[in-house]
Backbone as numpy.savetxt, mean C-alpha at the origin, in Angstrom:
# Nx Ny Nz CAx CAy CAz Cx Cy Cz
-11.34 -23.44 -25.06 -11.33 -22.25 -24.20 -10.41 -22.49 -23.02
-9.92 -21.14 -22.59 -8.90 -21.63 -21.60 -9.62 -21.74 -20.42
-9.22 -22.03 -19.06 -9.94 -22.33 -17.93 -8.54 -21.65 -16.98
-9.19 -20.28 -17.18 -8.23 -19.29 -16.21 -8.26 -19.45 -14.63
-9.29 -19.98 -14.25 -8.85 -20.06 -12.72 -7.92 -21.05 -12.17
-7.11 -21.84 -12.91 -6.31 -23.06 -12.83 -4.74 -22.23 -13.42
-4.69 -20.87 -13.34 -3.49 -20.55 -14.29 -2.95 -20.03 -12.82
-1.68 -19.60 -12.74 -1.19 -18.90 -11.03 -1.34 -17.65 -11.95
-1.01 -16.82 -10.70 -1.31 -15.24 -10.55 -0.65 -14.50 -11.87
0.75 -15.64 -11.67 1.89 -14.72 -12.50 1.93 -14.85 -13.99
1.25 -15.98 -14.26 0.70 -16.70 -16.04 -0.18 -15.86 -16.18
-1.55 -15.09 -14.48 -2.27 -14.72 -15.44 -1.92 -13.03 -15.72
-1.28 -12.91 -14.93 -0.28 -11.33 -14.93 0.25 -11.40 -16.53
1.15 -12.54 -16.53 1.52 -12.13 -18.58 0.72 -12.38 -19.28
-0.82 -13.17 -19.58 -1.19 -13.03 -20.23 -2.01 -11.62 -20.20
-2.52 -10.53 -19.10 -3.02 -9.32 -18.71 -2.09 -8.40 -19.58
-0.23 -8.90 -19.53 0.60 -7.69 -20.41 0.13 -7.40 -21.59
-0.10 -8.72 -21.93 -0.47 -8.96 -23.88 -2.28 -8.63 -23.86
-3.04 -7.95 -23.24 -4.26 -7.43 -23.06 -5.20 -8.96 -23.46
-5.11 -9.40 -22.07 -5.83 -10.62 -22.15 -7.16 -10.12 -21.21
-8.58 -9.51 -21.35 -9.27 -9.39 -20.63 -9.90 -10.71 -20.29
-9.78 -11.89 -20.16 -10.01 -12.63 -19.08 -9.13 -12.84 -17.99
-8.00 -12.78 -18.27 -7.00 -12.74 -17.13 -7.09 -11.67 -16.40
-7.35 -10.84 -17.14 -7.61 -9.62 -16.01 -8.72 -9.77 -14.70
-10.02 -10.57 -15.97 -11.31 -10.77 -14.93 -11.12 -11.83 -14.03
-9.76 -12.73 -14.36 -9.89 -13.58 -13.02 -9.07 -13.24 -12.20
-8.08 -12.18 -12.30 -7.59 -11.52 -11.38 -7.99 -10.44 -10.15
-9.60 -9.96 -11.23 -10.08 -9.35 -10.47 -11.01 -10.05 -9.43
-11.13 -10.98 -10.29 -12.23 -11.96 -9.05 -11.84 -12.85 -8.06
-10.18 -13.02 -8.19 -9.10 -13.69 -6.98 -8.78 -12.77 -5.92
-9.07 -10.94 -6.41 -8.34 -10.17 -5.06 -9.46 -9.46 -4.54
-10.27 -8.84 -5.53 -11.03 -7.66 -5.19 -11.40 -7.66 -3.64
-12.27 -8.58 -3.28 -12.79 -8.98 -1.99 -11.33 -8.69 -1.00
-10.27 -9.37 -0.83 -9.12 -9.41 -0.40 -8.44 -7.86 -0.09
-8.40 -7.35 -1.19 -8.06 -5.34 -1.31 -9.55 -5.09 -0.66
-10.48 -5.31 -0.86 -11.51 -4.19 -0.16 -11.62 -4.54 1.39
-11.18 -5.90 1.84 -11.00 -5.79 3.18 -10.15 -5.28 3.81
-8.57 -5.13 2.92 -7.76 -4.53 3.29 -7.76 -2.92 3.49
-8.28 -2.06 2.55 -8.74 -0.71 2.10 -9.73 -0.52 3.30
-10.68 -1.26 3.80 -11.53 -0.49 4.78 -10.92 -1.13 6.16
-9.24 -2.07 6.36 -8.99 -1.80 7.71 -8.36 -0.35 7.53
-7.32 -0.06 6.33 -6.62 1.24 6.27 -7.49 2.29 6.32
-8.83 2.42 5.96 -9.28 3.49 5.63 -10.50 3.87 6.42
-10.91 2.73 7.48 -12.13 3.25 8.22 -12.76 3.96 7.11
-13.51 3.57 6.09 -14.77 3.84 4.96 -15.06 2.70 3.94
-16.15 2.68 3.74 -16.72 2.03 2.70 -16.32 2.29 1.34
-16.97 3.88 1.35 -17.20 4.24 -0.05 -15.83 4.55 -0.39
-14.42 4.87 0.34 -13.22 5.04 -0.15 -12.06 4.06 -0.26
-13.11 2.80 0.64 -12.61 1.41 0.19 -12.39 1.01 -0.96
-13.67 1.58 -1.54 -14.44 0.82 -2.72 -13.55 1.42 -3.91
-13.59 3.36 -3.79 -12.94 3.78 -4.60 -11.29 3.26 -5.33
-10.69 2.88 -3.83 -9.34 3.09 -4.09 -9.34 1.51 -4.60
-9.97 0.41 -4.02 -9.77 -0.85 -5.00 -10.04 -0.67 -6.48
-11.07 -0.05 -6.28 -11.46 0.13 -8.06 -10.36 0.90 -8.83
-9.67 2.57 -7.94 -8.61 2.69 -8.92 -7.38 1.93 -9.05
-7.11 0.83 -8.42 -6.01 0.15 -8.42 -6.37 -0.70 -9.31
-7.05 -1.33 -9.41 -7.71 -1.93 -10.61 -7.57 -2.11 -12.14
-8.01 -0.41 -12.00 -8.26 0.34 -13.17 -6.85 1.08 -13.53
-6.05 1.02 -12.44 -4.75 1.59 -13.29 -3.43 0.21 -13.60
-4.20 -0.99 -12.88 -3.45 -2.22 -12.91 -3.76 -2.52 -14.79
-5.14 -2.35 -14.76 -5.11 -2.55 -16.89 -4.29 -0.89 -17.64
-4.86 0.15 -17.35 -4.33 1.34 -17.97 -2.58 0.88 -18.06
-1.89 -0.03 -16.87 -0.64 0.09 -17.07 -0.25 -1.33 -17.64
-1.01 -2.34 -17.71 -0.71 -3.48 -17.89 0.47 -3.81 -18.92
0.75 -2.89 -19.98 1.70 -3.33 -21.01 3.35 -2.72 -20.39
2.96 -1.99 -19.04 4.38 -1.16 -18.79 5.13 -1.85 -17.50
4.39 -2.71 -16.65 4.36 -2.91 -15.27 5.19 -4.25 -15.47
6.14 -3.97 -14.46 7.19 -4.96 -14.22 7.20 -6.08 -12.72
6.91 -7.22 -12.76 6.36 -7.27 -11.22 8.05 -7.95 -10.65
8.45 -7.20 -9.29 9.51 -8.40 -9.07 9.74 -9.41 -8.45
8.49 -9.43 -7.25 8.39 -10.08 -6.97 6.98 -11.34 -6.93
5.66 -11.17 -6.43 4.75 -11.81 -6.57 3.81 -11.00 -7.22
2.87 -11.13 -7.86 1.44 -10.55 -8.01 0.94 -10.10 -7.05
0.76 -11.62 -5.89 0.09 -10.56 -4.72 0.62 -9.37 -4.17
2.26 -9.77 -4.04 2.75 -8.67 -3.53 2.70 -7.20 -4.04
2.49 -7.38 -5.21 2.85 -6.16 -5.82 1.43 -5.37 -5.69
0.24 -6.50 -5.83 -0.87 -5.57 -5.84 -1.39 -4.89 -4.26
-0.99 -6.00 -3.54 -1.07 -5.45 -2.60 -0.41 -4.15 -2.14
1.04 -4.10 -2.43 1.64 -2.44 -2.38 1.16 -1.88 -3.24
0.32 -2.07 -4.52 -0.31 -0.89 -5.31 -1.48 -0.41 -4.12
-2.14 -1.51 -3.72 -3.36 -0.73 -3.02 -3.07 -0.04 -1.60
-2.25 -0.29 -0.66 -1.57 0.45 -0.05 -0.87 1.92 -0.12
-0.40 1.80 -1.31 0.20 3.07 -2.10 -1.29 4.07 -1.98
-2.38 3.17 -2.76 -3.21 3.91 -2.94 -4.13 4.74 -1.79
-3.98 3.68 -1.18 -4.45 3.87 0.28 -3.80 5.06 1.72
-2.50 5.44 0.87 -1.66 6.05 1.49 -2.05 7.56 1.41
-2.33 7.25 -0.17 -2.88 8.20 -0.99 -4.36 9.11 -0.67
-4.80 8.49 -0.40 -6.20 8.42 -0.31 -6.30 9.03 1.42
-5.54 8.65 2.19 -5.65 9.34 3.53 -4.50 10.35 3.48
-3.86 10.71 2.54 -2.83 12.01 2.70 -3.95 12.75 2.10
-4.48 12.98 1.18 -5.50 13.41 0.34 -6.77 14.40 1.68
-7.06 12.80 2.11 -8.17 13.47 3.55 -7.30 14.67 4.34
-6.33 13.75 4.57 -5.39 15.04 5.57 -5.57 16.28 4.90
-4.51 16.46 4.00 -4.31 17.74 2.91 -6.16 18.66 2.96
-7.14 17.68 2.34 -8.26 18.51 2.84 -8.61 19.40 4.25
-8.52 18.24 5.10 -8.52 19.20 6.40 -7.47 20.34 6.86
-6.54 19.83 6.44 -5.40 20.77 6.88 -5.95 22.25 5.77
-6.43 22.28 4.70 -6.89 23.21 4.11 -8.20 23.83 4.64
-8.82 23.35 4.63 -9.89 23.67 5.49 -9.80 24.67 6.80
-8.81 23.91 7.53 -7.81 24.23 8.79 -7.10 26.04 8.35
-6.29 25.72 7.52 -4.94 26.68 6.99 -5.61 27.60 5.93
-6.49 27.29 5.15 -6.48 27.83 3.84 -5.42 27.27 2.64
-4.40 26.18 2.84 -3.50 25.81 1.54 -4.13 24.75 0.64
-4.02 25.64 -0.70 -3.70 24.81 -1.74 -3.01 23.87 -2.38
-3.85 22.77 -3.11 -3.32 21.83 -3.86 -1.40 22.92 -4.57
-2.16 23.83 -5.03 -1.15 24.81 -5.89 0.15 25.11 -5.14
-0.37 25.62 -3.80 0.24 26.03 -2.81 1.84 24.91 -2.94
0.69 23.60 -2.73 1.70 22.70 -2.04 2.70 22.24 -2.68
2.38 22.25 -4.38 2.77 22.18 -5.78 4.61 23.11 -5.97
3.85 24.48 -5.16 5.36 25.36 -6.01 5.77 25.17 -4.52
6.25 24.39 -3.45 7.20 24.46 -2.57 8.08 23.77 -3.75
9.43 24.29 -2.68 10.78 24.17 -3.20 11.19 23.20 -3.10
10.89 21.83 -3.87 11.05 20.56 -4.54 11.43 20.45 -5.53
12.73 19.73 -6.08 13.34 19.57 -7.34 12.31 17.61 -7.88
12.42 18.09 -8.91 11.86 17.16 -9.50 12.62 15.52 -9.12
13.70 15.86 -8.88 14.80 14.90 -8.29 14.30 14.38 -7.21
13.98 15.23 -6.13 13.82 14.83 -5.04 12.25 14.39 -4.06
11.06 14.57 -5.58 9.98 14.49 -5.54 10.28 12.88 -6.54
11.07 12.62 -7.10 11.38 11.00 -7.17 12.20 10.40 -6.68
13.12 10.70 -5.74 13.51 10.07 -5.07 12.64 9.63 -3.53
11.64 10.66 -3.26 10.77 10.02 -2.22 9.71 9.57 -2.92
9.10 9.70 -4.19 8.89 8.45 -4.57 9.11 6.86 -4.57
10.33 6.91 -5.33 11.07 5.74 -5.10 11.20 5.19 -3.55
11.42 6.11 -2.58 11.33 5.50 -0.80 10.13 5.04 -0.60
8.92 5.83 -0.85 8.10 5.07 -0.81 7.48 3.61 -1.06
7.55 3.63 -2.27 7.73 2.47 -2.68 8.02 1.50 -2.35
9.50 1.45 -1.94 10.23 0.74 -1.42 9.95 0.12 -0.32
9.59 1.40 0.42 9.22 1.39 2.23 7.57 0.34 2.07
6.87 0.31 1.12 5.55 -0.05 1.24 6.16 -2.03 1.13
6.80 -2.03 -0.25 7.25 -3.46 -0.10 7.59 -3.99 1.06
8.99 -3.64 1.74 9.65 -4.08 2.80 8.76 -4.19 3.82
7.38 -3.35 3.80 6.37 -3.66 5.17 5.89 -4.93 4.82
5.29 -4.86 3.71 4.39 -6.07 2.85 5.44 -7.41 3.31
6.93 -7.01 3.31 7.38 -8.49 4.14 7.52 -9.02 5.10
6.79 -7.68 5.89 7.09 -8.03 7.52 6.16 -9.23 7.66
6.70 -10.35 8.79 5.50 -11.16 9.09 4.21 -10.45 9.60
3.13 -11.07 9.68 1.53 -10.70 9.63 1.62 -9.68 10.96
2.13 -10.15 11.97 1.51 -9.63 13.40 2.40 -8.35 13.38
3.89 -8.27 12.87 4.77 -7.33 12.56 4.16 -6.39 11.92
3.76 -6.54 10.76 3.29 -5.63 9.54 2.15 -5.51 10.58
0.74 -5.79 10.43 -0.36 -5.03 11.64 0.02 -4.26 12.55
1.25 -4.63 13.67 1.45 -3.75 14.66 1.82 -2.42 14.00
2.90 -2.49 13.12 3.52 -1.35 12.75 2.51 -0.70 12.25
1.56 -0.82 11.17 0.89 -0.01 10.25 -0.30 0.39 11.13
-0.81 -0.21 12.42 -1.70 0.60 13.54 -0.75 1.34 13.99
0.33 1.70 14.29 1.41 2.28 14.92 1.68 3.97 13.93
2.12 3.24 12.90 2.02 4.32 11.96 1.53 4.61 11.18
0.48 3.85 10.96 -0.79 4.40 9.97 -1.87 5.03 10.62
-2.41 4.35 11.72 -3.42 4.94 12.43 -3.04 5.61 13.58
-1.49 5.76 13.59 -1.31 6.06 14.78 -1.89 5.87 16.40
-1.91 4.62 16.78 -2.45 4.52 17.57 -1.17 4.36 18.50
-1.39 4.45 20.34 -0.23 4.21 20.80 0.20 2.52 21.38
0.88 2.14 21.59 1.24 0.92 22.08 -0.08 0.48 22.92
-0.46 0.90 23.84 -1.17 0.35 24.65 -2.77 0.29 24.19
-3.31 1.13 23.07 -4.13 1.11 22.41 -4.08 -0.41 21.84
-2.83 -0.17 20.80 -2.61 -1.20 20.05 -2.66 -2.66 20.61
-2.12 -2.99 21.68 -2.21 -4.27 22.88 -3.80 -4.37 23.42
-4.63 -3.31 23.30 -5.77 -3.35 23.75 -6.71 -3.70 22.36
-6.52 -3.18 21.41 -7.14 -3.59 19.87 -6.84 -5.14 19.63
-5.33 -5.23 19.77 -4.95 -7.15 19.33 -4.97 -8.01 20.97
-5.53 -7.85 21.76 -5.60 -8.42 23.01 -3.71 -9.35 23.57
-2.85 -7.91 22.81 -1.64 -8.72 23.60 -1.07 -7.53 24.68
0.27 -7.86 25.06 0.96 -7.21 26.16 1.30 -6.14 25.32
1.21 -4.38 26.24 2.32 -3.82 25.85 3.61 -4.12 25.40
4.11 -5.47 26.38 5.71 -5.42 26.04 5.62 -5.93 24.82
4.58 -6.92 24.59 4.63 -7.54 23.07 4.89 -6.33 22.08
4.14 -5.93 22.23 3.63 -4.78 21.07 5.20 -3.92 20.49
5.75 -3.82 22.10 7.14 -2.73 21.60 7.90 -3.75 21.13
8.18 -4.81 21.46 8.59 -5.98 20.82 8.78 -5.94 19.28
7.30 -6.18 19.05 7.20 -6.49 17.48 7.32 -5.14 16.52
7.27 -3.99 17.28 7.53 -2.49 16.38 9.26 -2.87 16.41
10.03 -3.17 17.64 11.08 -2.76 17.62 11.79 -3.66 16.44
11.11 -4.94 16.30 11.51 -5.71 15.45 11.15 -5.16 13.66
10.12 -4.90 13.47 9.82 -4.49 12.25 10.53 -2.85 11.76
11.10 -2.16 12.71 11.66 -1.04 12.53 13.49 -1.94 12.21
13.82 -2.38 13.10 15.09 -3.23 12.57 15.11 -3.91 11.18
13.90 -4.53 10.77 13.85 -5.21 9.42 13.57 -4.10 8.68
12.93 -2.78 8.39 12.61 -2.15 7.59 13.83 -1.12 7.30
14.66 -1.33 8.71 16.26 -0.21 8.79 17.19 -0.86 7.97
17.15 -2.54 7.92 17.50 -3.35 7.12 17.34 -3.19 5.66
16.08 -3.41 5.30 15.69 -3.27 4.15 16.04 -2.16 3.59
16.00 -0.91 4.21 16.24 0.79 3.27 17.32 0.66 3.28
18.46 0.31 3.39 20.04 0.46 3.89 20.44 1.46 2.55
19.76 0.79 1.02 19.98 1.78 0.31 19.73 3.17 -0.22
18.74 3.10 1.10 18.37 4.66 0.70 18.79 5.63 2.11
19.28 5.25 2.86 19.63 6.06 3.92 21.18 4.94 4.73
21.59 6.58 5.53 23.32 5.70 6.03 23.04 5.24 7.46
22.50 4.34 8.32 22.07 4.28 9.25 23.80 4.55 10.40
């Protein structure tokens, strides 16, 4: 018998292509904990913690024979659950804003979007989620309280117990690496 917890991420990622359900289960038992701490800093909830690890999960096997990783396992799962997570609070928004407005899912469906250009901000996305995933630790946190939770600088210095100046510091830096990183998708 094999002894999967001794295999790295990425042995057990190909054996998961070729529908290896133990590799899967020790994959799930190396991150889950890891994504659900991550999911309830993004998501302030439990129960939509829980959800969005589980669908990342569950669409990490549904896709397992199609999924190309380029760079790490972690990395990649980690921008799946982020993605998802992105997902999952545009979703909340879109509710309230309906709630708010009266617009529909439908509504939002027939705006004037070419299929082109509903994958090409796909594809930015994407992209944009990796290039955070490389910011160093304190970089990536500042930014994603910045623009995920929108909080303001001085919030943010008051949440991580550093200086304002730090704070504009490390945005100004992670906005330079991420202006870096898109170069191919926009003409700076």
């Amino acid at each position: 018998m094999k002894i999967y917890s001794s295999h790295t991420d990425e042995y057990l990622f190909s054996l998961l292509r070729n529908d290896d359900e133990k590799a899967f289960t020790e994959l799930y038992r190396r991150y889950w904990k890891r994504l659900l701490v991550k999911a309830n800093l993004l998501l302030h909830c439990q129960e939509d913690a829980e959800e969005v690890v589980h669908d990342v999960f569950v669409g990490l096997w549904k896709k397992r024979a199609t999924l190309h990783i380029l760079h790490s396992f972690h990395t990649y799962i980690t921008a799946m659950l982020h993605y998802s997570c992105f997902e999952s609070l545009a979703k909340r928004k879109r509710l309230r804003t309906r709630i708010v407005v009266g617009t529909t899912d439908e509504d939002l469906e027939q705006a004037d979007f070419s299929t082109q250009q509903w994958m090409a901000f796909d594809d930015l996305r994407e992209e944009l989620e990796v290039a955070v995933c490389r910011l160093p630790e304190k970089c990536q946190l500042i930014f994603r309280l910045s623009r995920e939770q929108n909080l303001s600088d001085k919030e943010i210095s008051e949440n991580l117990h550093l200086s304002v100046n730090t704070v504009r510091t490390q945005m100004h830096r992670a906005l330079e690496k991420l202006k870096t990183s898109l170069t191919s998708f926009f003409f700076f």
